[in-house]
Protein backbone atom coordinates (compact mmCIF):
# COMPACT_ATOMS: atom_id res chain seq x y z
CA UNK A 1 0.00 0.00 0.00
CA UNK A 2 1.37 3.41 -0.90
CA UNK A 3 0.75 6.39 1.32
CA UNK A 4 -1.79 8.89 0.05
CA UNK A 5 -0.18 11.68 2.07
CA UNK A 6 3.52 12.54 2.09
CA UNK A 7 5.13 14.80 4.68
CA UNK A 8 8.69 16.13 4.71
CA UNK A 9 10.23 16.07 8.19
CA UNK A 10 13.32 18.24 8.75
CA UNK A 11 14.88 17.79 12.19
CA UNK A 12 18.55 17.89 13.16
CA UNK A 13 18.21 15.84 16.36
CA UNK A 14 18.38 12.14 15.35
CA UNK A 15 16.20 10.89 18.23
CA UNK A 16 13.44 13.44 17.61
CA UNK A 17 13.58 12.79 13.85
CA UNK A 18 13.22 9.04 14.45
CA UNK A 19 10.24 9.52 16.77
CA UNK A 20 8.50 11.81 14.28
CA UNK A 21 9.13 9.53 11.31
CA UNK A 22 8.06 6.39 13.18
CA UNK A 23 4.88 8.00 14.51
CA UNK A 24 3.85 9.35 11.11
CA UNK A 25 4.59 6.08 9.33
CA UNK A 26 2.53 4.13 11.88
CA UNK A 27 -0.40 6.34 10.88
CA UNK A 28 0.12 5.40 7.22
CA UNK A 29 1.73 8.69 6.24
CA UNK A 30 4.62 8.70 3.79
CA UNK A 31 7.66 10.48 5.19
CA UNK A 32 10.75 12.02 3.65
CA UNK A 33 13.24 12.76 6.43
CA UNK A 34 15.98 15.40 6.25
CA UNK A 35 18.73 16.05 8.77
CA UNK A 36 18.92 19.84 8.30
CA UNK A 37 17.42 22.78 6.46
CA UNK A 38 19.83 22.64 3.53
CA UNK A 39 18.91 19.02 2.84
CA UNK A 40 15.21 19.95 3.06
CA UNK A 41 15.69 22.78 0.56
CA UNK A 42 17.55 20.48 -1.83
CA UNK A 43 14.81 17.88 -1.51
CA UNK A 44 11.93 20.24 -2.21
CA UNK A 45 13.73 21.98 -5.07
CA UNK A 46 13.38 18.78 -7.13
CA UNK A 47 9.68 19.51 -7.85
CA UNK A 48 8.69 16.98 -5.22
CA UNK A 49 4.97 16.71 -4.55
CA UNK A 50 4.38 17.05 -0.79
CA UNK A 51 1.23 17.39 1.25
CA UNK A 52 3.00 19.11 4.12
CA UNK A 53 6.24 19.83 5.93
CA UNK A 54 7.16 19.50 9.58
CA UNK A 55 10.19 21.73 10.17
CA UNK A 56 12.38 22.29 13.19
CA UNK A 57 12.84 26.00 13.75
CA UNK A 58 16.48 25.87 14.90
CA UNK A 59 18.49 23.74 12.47
CA UNK A 60 21.99 24.19 11.08
CA UNK A 61 22.57 25.42 7.52
CA UNK A 62 18.98 26.71 7.11
CA UNK A 63 16.35 27.13 9.84
CA UNK A 64 12.72 26.10 9.49
CA UNK A 65 11.43 29.57 8.58
CA UNK A 66 14.03 29.83 5.82
CA UNK A 67 12.89 26.53 4.34
Coordinates of C-alpha atoms in Angstrom, one line a residue:
X1 CA 0.0 0.0 0.0
X2 CA 1.4 3.4 -0.9
X3 CA 0.8 6.4 1.3
X4 CA -1.8 8.9 0.1
X5 CA -0.2 11.7 2.1
X6 CA 3.5 12.5 2.1
X7 CA 5.1 14.8 4.7
X8 CA 8.7 16.1 4.7
X9 CA 10.2 16.1 8.2
X10 CA 13.3 18.2 8.8
X11 CA 14.9 17.8 12.2
X12 CA 18.6 17.9 13.2
X13 CA 18.2 15.8 16.4
X14 CA 18.4 12.1 15.4
X15 CA 16.2 10.9 18.2
X16 CA 13.4 13.4 17.6
X17 CA 13.6 12.8 13.9
X18 CA 13.2 9.0 14.4
X19 CA 10.2 9.5 16.8
X20 CA 8.5 11.8 14.3
X21 CA 9.1 9.5 11.3
X22 CA 8.1 6.4 13.2
X23 CA 4.9 8.0 14.5
X24 CA 3.8 9.3 11.1
X25 CA 4.6 6.1 9.3
X26 CA 2.5 4.1 11.9
X27 CA -0.4 6.3 10.9
X28 CA 0.1 5.4 7.2
X29 CA 1.7 8.7 6.2
X30 CA 4.6 8.7 3.8
X31 CA 7.7 10.5 5.2
X32 CA 10.7 12.0 3.7
X33 CA 13.2 12.8 6.4
X34 CA 16.0 15.4 6.2
X35 CA 18.7 16.1 8.8
X36 CA 18.9 19.8 8.3
X37 CA 17.4 22.8 6.5
X38 CA 19.8 22.6 3.5
X39 CA 18.9 19.0 2.8
X40 CA 15.2 19.9 3.1
X41 CA 15.7 22.8 0.6
X42 CA 17.5 20.5 -1.8
X43 CA 14.8 17.9 -1.5
X44 CA 11.9 20.2 -2.2
X45 CA 13.7 22.0 -5.1
X46 CA 13.4 18.8 -7.1
X47 CA 9.7 19.5 -7.8
X48 CA 8.7 17.0 -5.2
X49 CA 5.0 16.7 -4.5
X50 CA 4.4 17.0 -0.8
X51 CA 1.2 17.4 1.3
X52 CA 3.0 19.1 4.1
X53 CA 6.2 19.8 5.9
X54 CA 7.2 19.5 9.6
X55 CA 10.2 21.7 10.2
X56 CA 12.4 22.3 13.2
X57 CA 12.8 26.0 13.7
X58 CA 16.5 25.9 14.9
X59 CA 18.5 23.7 12.5
X60 CA 22.0 24.2 11.1
X61 CA 22.6 25.4 7.5
X62 CA 19.0 26.7 7.1
X63 CA 16.3 27.1 9.8
X64 CA 12.7 26.1 9.5
X65 CA 11.4 29.6 8.6
X66 CA 14.0 29.8 5.8
X67 CA 12.9 26.5 4.3

